[in-house]
Amino acid sequence: MRKVLLIEAMGSAEDLLDAGRELGVEVVVATHREIYESYSPALKQKIAATVFTDFSDQDGALKDLAAYARAEGIDAVVGCWEFLTPLAARLSAELGLPGNDPERAAGCRNKRVMAGLFEEHGVPAPRTLLAADLESAISALAASGLEYPVVVKPAEQAGSWGVSVVDGPDEFPAAFAGAQGWPFESPHGFPLDTTVLIQEYVGGVEYSVESVAYQGRVIPLTVVQKFTTDGVFRAETGQTVPAALSDEDTRTLYDTTIAAVRALGITDGVAHTELKLLPGGHAKIIEVGARLPGDRVPELIRLASGVNEARAFIQVALGITPELTPTKDEAAAIRFFVPPRAGRFKSIDGLVRSPQVHRIAVYPNPHDEVRGPGDNDGRVGYVMLRARTPEKVNKAADAAVANLTVELE
Ligand SMILES: Nc1ncnc2c1ncn2[C@@H]1O[C@H](COP(=O)(O)OP(=O)(O)OP(=O)(O)O)[C@@H](O)[C@H]1O
Ligand SMILES: [Mg+2]
């Protein structure tokens, strides 16, 4: 049985574990012992084998895992947790297995390196200034001619931690401090680059493109449309696959994505690309991760097109031609349930169960403590839907949740 080493079962790990089982390969999860203990029972149940290391020392982890892989005859390395995708690229290169360019892999995670690679390769992306401290940030901004609003963000965080849109100079110092407020990765605890990026604010509408790269060829699978709340905290309320877009706009997003993914040296793996479509038929990249999408998007892609991106990822990592031919042309959507405030959960009321509803999930039990809205951890469940077209699935999704309320005690 062929063996795949999965670098940390966080993010869309369950999709990869399921795909490994379906492909008849053994998936070994590399993690920390105490993090393994904190995995959910459902996740643990899918894991047949583990190897423990210490990711807070990346050079040490690389040595450990390379020795383990050689001793155990590992056939493929798959990066799952975005923070560790550079390590996955280094490890696959060390073992002579398919993977991304280790020299550029830091650019799939560190937005400072990413911005440099985009500039070097002529990839359309927001104009970006870099600063190590507030004083140099203020003078760089003044000298640049960039106008407010600007986006201030940490080089190396995720989950929108420390990212703010700044409308004027009064807000700038707090935004800068916010961007430096998360200097360690969680949960493994390795230090992060504290450089702050000050970026041109890009208007337009945001999408993501999910792609697979195989032997240097980048194959976009679909455009995903993201729905968010308004206001200061942009929590994601849902996703639709594929986005309701013209063929021309889809092509623009695909072409821009291919340029970005190539610039980052993603040659054998997957890419989650966030980008904005602007009037006039062009797009700008916000960021790229060398990982599967979150928010159950792999399942939406499967429902809409029949393509299993997690399976394709494992195939690429094993050096096998990935199965990427769509077997259907439909649409799927997810909408999340978020309570109006923190409190004790009672029930979900008012959900409309139409024939388009594929699955409903509610996470808490009655009386459980739940968080308020604000970030993605506030979610208490979701409805997943499917229909023949994106327009139909969006209409069904709107109708399903139009009168939905999350009741608290
Ligand atoms: N230059 C920009 N112009 C306009 N909007 C931006 C810009 N940079 C970031 N954003 C908005 O902020 C969001 C989060 O930024 P970014 O993706 O860079 O950070 P992140 O921490 O990786 O976030 P996440 O993990 O939530 O995607 C983006 O999805 C986008 O909506
Ligand atoms: Mg992002």
mmCIF file of N, CA, C and O in Angstrom, residues 94-165:
data_model
loop_
_atom_site.group_PDB
_atom_site.id
_atom_site.type_symbol
_atom_site.label_atom_id
_atom_site.label_comp_id
_atom_site.label_asym_id
_atom_site.label_seq_id
_atom_site.Cartn_x
_atom_site.Cartn_y
_atom_site.Cartn_z
ATOM 1 N N GLU A 94 13.501 17.429 -0.679
ATOM 2 C CA GLU A 94 14.546 16.649 0.011
ATOM 3 C C GLU A 94 14.429 15.152 -0.315
ATOM 4 O O GLU A 94 15.417 14.452 -0.467
ATOM 5 N N LEU A 95 13.186 14.679 -0.439
ATOM 6 C CA LEU A 95 12.959 13.250 -0.676
ATOM 7 C C LEU A 95 12.892 12.910 -2.158
ATOM 8 O O LEU A 95 12.713 11.745 -2.521
ATOM 9 N N GLY A 96 12.979 13.947 -3.022
ATOM 10 C CA GLY A 96 12.889 13.699 -4.469
ATOM 11 C C GLY A 96 11.490 13.324 -4.919
ATOM 12 O O GLY A 96 11.308 12.629 -5.920
ATOM 13 N N LEU A 97 10.468 13.783 -4.188
ATOM 14 C CA LEU A 97 9.076 13.473 -4.529
ATOM 15 C C LEU A 97 8.425 14.684 -5.195
ATOM 16 O O LEU A 97 8.904 15.814 -5.035
ATOM 17 N N PRO A 98 7.309 14.503 -5.930
ATOM 18 C CA PRO A 98 6.650 15.653 -6.553
ATOM 19 C C PRO A 98 6.233 16.679 -5.497
ATOM 20 O O PRO A 98 5.778 16.314 -4.413
ATOM 21 N N GLY A 99 6.395 17.965 -5.819
ATOM 22 C CA GLY A 99 6.012 19.030 -4.883
ATOM 23 C C GLY A 99 6.358 20.373 -5.494
ATOM 24 O O GLY A 99 6.892 20.440 -6.606
ATOM 25 N N ASN A 100 6.076 21.421 -4.746
ATOM 26 C CA ASN A 100 6.302 22.777 -5.256
ATOM 27 C C ASN A 100 7.763 23.186 -5.098
ATOM 28 O O ASN A 100 8.513 22.575 -4.338
ATOM 29 N N ASP A 101 8.131 24.262 -5.807
ATOM 30 C CA ASP A 101 9.499 24.776 -5.757
ATOM 31 C C ASP A 101 9.833 25.229 -4.328
ATOM 32 O O ASP A 101 9.236 26.191 -3.830
ATOM 33 N N PRO A 102 10.773 24.547 -3.659
ATOM 34 C CA PRO A 102 11.062 24.908 -2.262
ATOM 35 C C PRO A 102 11.644 26.312 -2.126
ATOM 36 O O PRO A 102 11.479 26.954 -1.091
ATOM 37 N N GLU A 103 12.285 26.800 -3.184
ATOM 38 C CA GLU A 103 12.898 28.141 -3.126
ATOM 39 C C GLU A 103 11.834 29.242 -3.085
ATOM 40 O O GLU A 103 12.089 30.336 -2.607
ATOM 41 N N ARG A 104 10.671 28.958 -3.661
ATOM 42 C CA ARG A 104 9.633 29.992 -3.710
ATOM 43 C C ARG A 104 8.459 29.693 -2.776
ATOM 44 O O ARG A 104 7.522 30.476 -2.700
ATOM 45 N N ALA A 105 8.517 28.555 -2.078
ATOM 46 C CA ALA A 105 7.358 28.128 -1.290
ATOM 47 C C ALA A 105 7.019 29.100 -0.158
ATOM 48 O O ALA A 105 5.852 29.222 0.233
ATOM 49 N N ALA A 106 8.016 29.831 0.338
ATOM 50 C CA ALA A 106 7.737 30.813 1.397
ATOM 51 C C ALA A 106 6.760 31.872 0.883
ATOM 52 O O ALA A 106 5.979 32.446 1.653
ATOM 53 N N GLY A 107 6.778 32.109 -0.422
ATOM 54 C CA GLY A 107 5.873 33.090 -1.031
ATOM 55 C C GLY A 107 4.425 32.644 -1.054
ATOM 56 O O GLY A 107 3.527 33.442 -1.328
ATOM 57 N N CYS A 108 4.160 31.380 -0.778
ATOM 58 C CA CYS A 108 2.768 30.905 -0.700
ATOM 59 C C CYS A 108 2.194 31.161 0.683
ATOM 60 O O CYS A 108 1.044 30.817 0.960
ATOM 61 N N ARG A 109 2.975 31.716 1.572
ATOM 62 C CA ARG A 109 2.557 31.890 2.953
ATOM 63 C C ARG A 109 2.870 33.304 3.439
ATOM 64 O O ARG A 109 2.045 33.954 4.036
ATOM 65 N N ASN A 110 4.067 33.762 3.130
ATOM 66 C CA ASN A 110 4.505 35.063 3.625
ATOM 67 C C ASN A 110 4.154 36.118 2.566
ATOM 68 O O ASN A 110 4.692 36.100 1.457
ATOM 69 N N LYS A 111 3.257 37.041 2.907
ATOM 70 C CA LYS A 111 2.745 37.995 1.915
ATOM 71 C C LYS A 111 3.810 39.001 1.474
ATOM 72 O O LYS A 111 3.658 39.616 0.419
ATOM 73 N N ARG A 112 4.849 39.182 2.263
ATOM 74 C CA ARG A 112 5.964 40.042 1.841
ATOM 75 C C ARG A 112 6.688 39.376 0.666
ATOM 76 O O ARG A 112 6.910 39.998 -0.381
ATOM 77 N N VAL A 113 7.018 38.097 0.830
ATOM 78 C CA VAL A 113 7.700 37.348 -0.238
ATOM 79 C C VAL A 113 6.768 37.220 -1.451
ATOM 80 O O VAL A 113 7.180 37.372 -2.602
ATOM 81 N N MET A 114 5.488 36.975 -1.180
ATOM 82 C CA MET A 114 4.492 36.840 -2.252
ATOM 83 C C MET A 114 4.443 38.112 -3.102
ATOM 84 O O MET A 114 4.479 38.051 -4.342
ATOM 85 N N ALA A 115 4.394 39.269 -2.438
ATOM 86 C CA ALA A 115 4.310 40.549 -3.174
ATOM 87 C C ALA A 115 5.549 40.724 -4.053
ATOM 88 O O ALA A 115 5.452 41.187 -5.202
ATOM 89 N N GLY A 116 6.715 40.326 -3.547
ATOM 90 C CA GLY A 116 7.958 40.436 -4.320
ATOM 91 C C GLY A 116 7.917 39.550 -5.559
ATOM 92 O O GLY A 116 8.311 39.968 -6.655
ATOM 93 N N LEU A 117 7.431 38.311 -5.400
ATOM 94 C CA LEU A 117 7.359 37.392 -6.550
ATOM 95 C C LEU A 117 6.343 37.886 -7.584
ATOM 96 O O LEU A 117 6.565 37.777 -8.790
ATOM 97 N N PHE A 118 5.228 38.448 -7.100
ATOM 98 C CA PHE A 118 4.230 38.976 -8.044
ATOM 99 C C PHE A 118 4.832 40.122 -8.853
ATOM 100 O O PHE A 118 4.625 40.231 -10.060
ATOM 101 N N GLU A 119 5.583 40.979 -8.164
ATOM 102 C CA GLU A 119 6.183 42.112 -8.873
ATOM 103 C C GLU A 119 7.202 41.611 -9.907
ATOM 104 O O GLU A 119 7.180 42.023 -11.067
ATOM 105 N N GLU A 120 8.038 40.687 -9.455
ATOM 106 C CA GLU A 120 9.082 40.145 -10.336
ATOM 107 C C GLU A 120 8.495 39.492 -11.588
ATOM 108 O O GLU A 120 9.056 39.589 -12.673
ATOM 109 N N HIS A 121 7.336 38.835 -11.438
ATOM 110 C CA HIS A 121 6.750 38.097 -12.567
ATOM 111 C C HIS A 121 5.620 38.865 -13.256
ATOM 112 O O HIS A 121 4.914 38.288 -14.090
ATOM 113 N N GLY A 122 5.440 40.134 -12.894
ATOM 114 C CA GLY A 122 4.412 40.949 -13.565
ATOM 115 C C GLY A 122 2.987 40.474 -13.322
ATOM 116 O O GLY A 122 2.117 40.609 -14.180
ATOM 117 N N VAL A 123 2.723 39.910 -12.128
ATOM 118 C CA VAL A 123 1.364 39.454 -11.798
ATOM 119 C C VAL A 123 0.572 40.638 -11.250
ATOM 120 O O VAL A 123 1.053 41.331 -10.348
ATOM 121 N N PRO A 124 -0.639 40.897 -11.775
ATOM 122 C CA PRO A 124 -1.409 42.025 -11.247
ATOM 123 C C PRO A 124 -1.810 41.824 -9.788
ATOM 124 O O PRO A 124 -2.491 40.853 -9.461
ATOM 125 N N ALA A 125 -1.364 42.722 -8.936
ATOM 126 C CA ALA A 125 -1.614 42.614 -7.494
ATOM 127 C C ALA A 125 -1.602 44.026 -6.926
ATOM 128 O O ALA A 125 -1.110 44.952 -7.580
ATOM 129 N N PRO A 126 -2.162 44.238 -5.720
ATOM 130 C CA PRO A 126 -2.158 45.593 -5.172
ATOM 131 C C PRO A 126 -0.733 46.116 -4.962
ATOM 132 O O PRO A 126 0.167 45.346 -4.599
ATOM 133 N N ARG A 127 -0.546 47.390 -5.208
ATOM 134 C CA ARG A 127 0.744 48.003 -4.893
ATOM 135 C C ARG A 127 1.004 47.842 -3.405
ATOM 136 O O ARG A 127 0.102 48.053 -2.591
ATOM 137 N N THR A 128 2.216 47.456 -3.043
ATOM 138 C CA THR A 128 2.494 47.077 -1.648
ATOM 139 C C THR A 128 3.740 47.772 -1.119
ATOM 140 O O THR A 128 4.783 47.764 -1.769
ATOM 141 N N LEU A 129 3.617 48.366 0.076
ATOM 142 C CA LEU A 129 4.780 48.926 0.782
ATOM 143 C C LEU A 129 5.059 48.031 1.983
ATOM 144 O O LEU A 129 4.135 47.425 2.531
ATOM 145 N N LEU A 130 6.328 48.013 2.406
ATOM 146 C CA LEU A 130 6.692 47.173 3.551
ATOM 147 C C LEU A 130 7.278 48.049 4.643
ATOM 148 O O LEU A 130 7.995 49.006 4.339
ATOM 149 N N ALA A 131 6.971 47.713 5.896
ATOM 150 C CA ALA A 131 7.558 48.484 6.995
ATOM 151 C C ALA A 131 7.755 47.608 8.217
ATOM 152 O O ALA A 131 6.917 46.752 8.525
ATOM 153 N N ALA A 132 8.869 47.862 8.919
ATOM 154 C CA ALA A 132 9.157 47.092 10.132
ATOM 155 C C ALA A 132 8.620 47.810 11.370
ATOM 156 O O ALA A 132 8.373 47.187 12.397
ATOM 157 N N ASP A 133 8.464 49.147 11.288
ATOM 158 C CA ASP A 133 7.945 49.892 12.442
ATOM 159 C C ASP A 133 7.066 51.043 11.959
ATOM 160 O O ASP A 133 7.091 51.407 10.778
ATOM 161 N N LEU A 134 6.308 51.608 12.910
ATOM 162 C CA LEU A 134 5.302 52.616 12.565
ATOM 163 C C LEU A 134 5.918 53.840 11.887
ATOM 164 O O LEU A 134 5.390 54.340 10.886
ATOM 165 N N GLU A 135 7.049 54.286 12.441
ATOM 166 C CA GLU A 135 7.676 55.500 11.894
ATOM 167 C C GLU A 135 8.037 55.323 10.415
ATOM 168 O O GLU A 135 7.710 56.174 9.575
ATOM 169 N N SER A 136 8.674 54.199 10.099
ATOM 170 C CA SER A 136 9.060 54.007 8.691
ATOM 171 C C SER A 136 7.829 53.763 7.831
ATOM 172 O O SER A 136 7.820 54.117 6.641
ATOM 173 N N ALA A 137 6.760 53.195 8.416
ATOM 174 C CA ALA A 137 5.520 52.999 7.650
ATOM 175 C C ALA A 137 4.937 54.346 7.259
ATOM 176 O O ALA A 137 4.521 54.546 6.103
ATOM 177 N N ILE A 138 4.912 55.286 8.207
ATOM 178 C CA ILE A 138 4.327 56.606 7.925
ATOM 179 C C ILE A 138 5.147 57.322 6.856
ATOM 180 O O ILE A 138 4.582 57.890 5.913
ATOM 181 N N SER A 139 6.463 57.243 6.960
ATOM 182 C CA SER A 139 7.237 57.962 5.932
ATOM 183 C C SER A 139 7.166 57.263 4.579
ATOM 184 O O SER A 139 7.090 57.921 3.542
ATOM 185 N N ALA A 140 7.127 55.918 4.574
ATOM 186 C CA ALA A 140 7.010 55.204 3.285
ATOM 187 C C ALA A 140 5.677 55.541 2.615
ATOM 188 O O ALA A 140 5.616 55.762 1.396
ATOM 189 N N LEU A 141 4.633 55.619 3.424
ATOM 190 C CA LEU A 141 3.304 55.920 2.868
ATOM 191 C C LEU A 141 3.281 57.335 2.284
ATOM 192 O O LEU A 141 2.787 57.549 1.162
ATOM 193 N N ALA A 142 3.863 58.284 3.023
ATOM 194 C CA ALA A 142 3.889 59.681 2.548
ATOM 195 C C ALA A 142 4.682 59.781 1.243
ATOM 196 O O ALA A 142 4.269 60.476 0.307
ATOM 197 N N ALA A 143 5.802 59.072 1.167
ATOM 198 C CA ALA A 143 6.653 59.166 -0.020
ATOM 199 C C ALA A 143 6.057 58.430 -1.224
ATOM 200 O O ALA A 143 6.400 58.723 -2.369
ATOM 201 N N SER A 144 5.138 57.475 -0.970
ATOM 202 C CA SER A 144 4.677 56.585 -2.050
ATOM 203 C C SER A 144 3.629 57.221 -2.953
ATOM 204 O O SER A 144 3.436 56.790 -4.085
ATOM 205 N N GLY A 145 2.905 58.209 -2.424
ATOM 206 C CA GLY A 145 1.781 58.746 -3.190
ATOM 207 C C GLY A 145 0.537 57.873 -3.105
ATOM 208 O O GLY A 145 -0.477 58.191 -3.724
ATOM 209 N N LEU A 146 0.574 56.779 -2.328
ATOM 210 C CA LEU A 146 -0.638 55.953 -2.135
ATOM 211 C C LEU A 146 -1.664 56.782 -1.374
ATOM 212 O O LEU A 146 -1.328 57.473 -0.430
ATOM 213 N N GLU A 147 -2.920 56.658 -1.781
ATOM 214 C CA GLU A 147 -3.970 57.434 -1.110
ATOM 215 C C GLU A 147 -4.843 56.515 -0.251
ATOM 216 O O GLU A 147 -5.000 55.348 -0.559
ATOM 217 N N TYR A 148 -5.439 57.092 0.786
ATOM 218 C CA TYR A 148 -6.400 56.328 1.589
ATOM 219 C C TYR A 148 -7.654 56.092 0.755
ATOM 220 O O TYR A 148 -7.963 56.931 -0.099
ATOM 221 N N PRO A 149 -8.393 54.983 1.003
ATOM 222 C CA PRO A 149 -8.098 53.941 1.991
ATOM 223 C C PRO A 149 -6.931 53.066 1.572
ATOM 224 O O PRO A 149 -6.702 52.845 0.389
ATOM 225 N N VAL A 150 -6.210 52.563 2.592
ATOM 226 C CA VAL A 150 -5.170 51.554 2.348
ATOM 227 C C VAL A 150 -5.497 50.334 3.212
ATOM 228 O O VAL A 150 -6.261 50.437 4.166
ATOM 229 N N VAL A 151 -4.931 49.218 2.836
ATOM 230 C CA VAL A 151 -5.106 48.006 3.633
ATOM 231 C C VAL A 151 -3.798 47.749 4.377
ATOM 232 O O VAL A 151 -2.724 47.797 3.786
ATOM 233 N N VAL A 152 -3.924 47.530 5.684
ATOM 234 C CA VAL A 152 -2.755 47.248 6.521
ATOM 235 C C VAL A 152 -2.891 45.805 6.992
ATOM 236 O O VAL A 152 -3.959 45.416 7.482
ATOM 237 N N LYS A 153 -1.827 45.007 6.802
ATOM 238 C CA LYS A 153 -1.933 43.593 7.188
ATOM 239 C C LYS A 153 -0.579 43.010 7.562
ATOM 240 O O LYS A 153 0.461 43.483 7.097
ATOM 241 N N PRO A 154 -0.599 41.968 8.407
ATOM 242 C CA PRO A 154 0.657 41.310 8.759
ATOM 243 C C PRO A 154 1.187 40.484 7.591
ATOM 244 O O PRO A 154 0.401 39.978 6.783
ATOM 245 N N ALA A 155 2.510 40.325 7.517
ATOM 246 C CA ALA A 155 3.109 39.540 6.431
ATOM 247 C C ALA A 155 2.683 38.084 6.501
ATOM 248 O O ALA A 155 2.530 37.433 5.484
ATOM 249 N N GLU A 156 2.476 37.597 7.713
ATOM 250 C CA GLU A 156 2.399 36.139 7.824
ATOM 251 C C GLU A 156 1.295 35.610 8.723
ATOM 252 O O GLU A 156 1.467 34.564 9.324
ATOM 253 N N GLN A 157 0.181 36.308 8.827
ATOM 254 C CA GLN A 157 -0.901 35.687 9.595
ATOM 255 C C GLN A 157 -1.917 35.083 8.638
ATOM 256 O O GLN A 157 -1.658 34.930 7.458
ATOM 257 N N ALA A 158 -3.101 34.761 9.158
ATOM 258 C CA ALA A 158 -4.176 34.198 8.325
ATOM 259 C C ALA A 158 -5.485 34.467 9.050
ATOM 260 O O ALA A 158 -5.477 35.012 10.156
ATOM 261 N N GLY A 159 -6.582 34.102 8.404
ATOM 262 C CA GLY A 159 -7.882 34.270 9.051
ATOM 263 C C GLY A 159 -8.242 35.726 9.255
ATOM 264 O O GLY A 159 -9.043 36.059 10.127
ATOM 265 N N SER A 160 -7.643 36.609 8.457
ATOM 266 C CA SER A 160 -7.874 38.057 8.550
ATOM 267 C C SER A 160 -7.416 38.661 9.877
ATOM 268 O O SER A 160 -7.764 39.795 10.191
ATOM 269 N N TRP A 161 -6.656 37.925 10.682
ATOM 270 C CA TRP A 161 -6.124 38.486 11.933
ATOM 271 C C TRP A 161 -5.216 39.664 11.597
ATOM 272 O O TRP A 161 -4.283 39.526 10.814
ATOM 273 N N GLY A 162 -5.510 40.794 12.208
ATOM 274 C CA GLY A 162 -4.654 41.963 12.031
ATOM 275 C C GLY A 162 -4.813 42.662 10.690
ATOM 276 O O GLY A 162 -4.045 43.569 10.394
ATOM 277 N N VAL A 163 -5.801 42.277 9.877
ATOM 278 C CA VAL A 163 -6.015 42.936 8.576
ATOM 279 C C VAL A 163 -7.047 44.052 8.762
ATOM 280 O O VAL A 163 -8.119 43.802 9.292
ATOM 281 N N SER A 164 -6.711 45.296 8.366
ATOM 282 C CA SER A 164 -7.736 46.349 8.418
ATOM 283 C C SER A 164 -7.693 47.240 7.199
ATOM 284 O O SER A 164 -6.655 47.413 6.558
ATOM 285 N N VAL A 165 -8.858 47.774 6.893
ATOM 286 C CA VAL A 165 -8.964 48.800 5.858
ATOM 287 C C VAL A 165 -8.909 50.132 6.601
ATOM 288 O O VAL A 165 -9.694 50.357 7.522
#
